[in-house]
Coordinates of C-alpha atoms in Angstrom, one line a residue:
M1 CA 0.5 9.5 -4.5
R2 CA 2.1 6.3 -3.4
F3 CA 1.4 5.0 0.1
L4 CA 2.8 2.2 2.3
I5 CA -0.2 0.4 3.9
T6 CA 0.0 -2.0 6.8
M7 CA -3.0 -4.5 6.7
N8 CA -4.2 -6.2 9.8
M9 CA -4.9 -9.5 8.0
P10 CA -2.8 -12.5 7.2
S11 CA -0.3 -12.4 4.4
Y12 CA 0.2 -15.1 1.7
S13 CA 3.1 -16.4 3.7
N14 CA 0.8 -16.6 6.9
N15 CA 2.4 -13.6 8.6
L16 CA -0.1 -11.9 10.8
V17 CA 0.1 -8.6 9.0
H18 CA 1.4 -7.5 5.7
Q19 CA 2.4 -4.4 3.7
M20 CA 1.1 -3.2 0.5
T21 CA 2.4 -0.5 -1.7
V22 CA -0.4 1.3 -3.4
E23 CA -1.1 4.5 -5.4
H24 CA -4.2 6.7 -5.2
D25 CA -5.0 10.0 -6.8
S26 CA -5.1 11.8 -3.3
K27 CA -2.6 14.6 -3.0
S28 CA -1.8 14.2 0.7
L29 CA -2.1 11.6 3.4
E30 CA -5.1 13.7 4.9
A31 CA -6.9 13.4 1.6
F32 CA -6.2 9.7 1.5
L33 CA -7.5 9.1 5.0
E34 CA -10.7 11.2 4.1
A35 CA -11.2 8.9 1.1
L36 CA -10.7 5.8 3.4
S37 CA -13.2 7.1 6.1
S38 CA -15.8 8.1 3.5
N39 CA -16.0 4.8 1.8
E40 CA -16.2 1.1 3.0
F41 CA -13.9 0.0 0.1
I42 CA -11.4 2.2 -1.8
I43 CA -9.9 1.4 -5.1
V44 CA -6.1 1.7 -5.4
E45 CA -3.4 0.6 -7.8
E46 CA -1.1 -2.1 -6.1
F47 CA 2.6 -2.0 -6.9
Y48 CA 5.3 -4.8 -6.2
K49 CA 9.0 -4.2 -5.9
D50 CA 11.0 -5.8 -8.8
P51 CA 13.3 -8.3 -7.0
R52 CA 16.3 -7.3 -9.1
A53 CA 18.8 -4.9 -7.3
N54 CA 17.9 -1.2 -7.7
A55 CA 14.9 -2.1 -9.7
D56 CA 11.7 -0.1 -9.7
Y57 CA 8.1 -1.0 -8.8
Y58 CA 5.7 -2.4 -11.3
S59 CA 1.9 -2.3 -11.2
R60 CA -0.1 -5.4 -10.4
G61 CA -3.4 -3.8 -11.3
H62 CA -6.1 -2.3 -9.3
V63 CA -7.5 -3.7 -6.0
A64 CA -10.4 -2.7 -3.7
L65 CA -9.2 -2.4 -0.1
N66 CA -11.6 -2.4 2.9
Y67 CA -10.7 0.3 5.3
R68 CA -11.5 -1.9 8.4
Y69 CA -8.3 -4.1 7.7
I70 CA -5.9 -1.1 7.5
G71 CA -3.8 -0.6 10.6
K72 CA -1.2 2.1 9.4
V73 CA -0.8 4.3 6.4
K74 CA 2.3 6.4 5.4
I75 CA 3.5 8.2 2.5
L76 CA 5.8 6.1 0.5
T77 CA 9.2 7.6 0.2
N78 CA 12.6 6.3 -1.3
R79 CA 13.7 5.6 2.2
N80 CA 10.9 3.5 3.5
A81 CA 10.5 1.8 0.1
Y82 CA 14.1 0.6 0.6
E83 CA 13.5 -0.5 4.1
Q84 CA 10.3 -2.4 3.2
H85 CA 12.1 -4.5 0.7
S86 CA 15.5 -5.0 2.0

């Protein structure tokens, strides 16, 4: 399942927070939160949006996230995917 995560840490462009699009094998938001709360780090696959119009996401590989820096998590839908990158 894909999730949109807001991280409470500076971004590469020095914004105070940044968003990540990730995929994890959890079947629900609740299951993902359970995995986060049970581990200090969680391995997810990170995705970037292709900058071309109407292009899809592409994988940037796996990354370990520390739950302490996650401020918000929501299920990625087509609507919030558009809002994130428009």
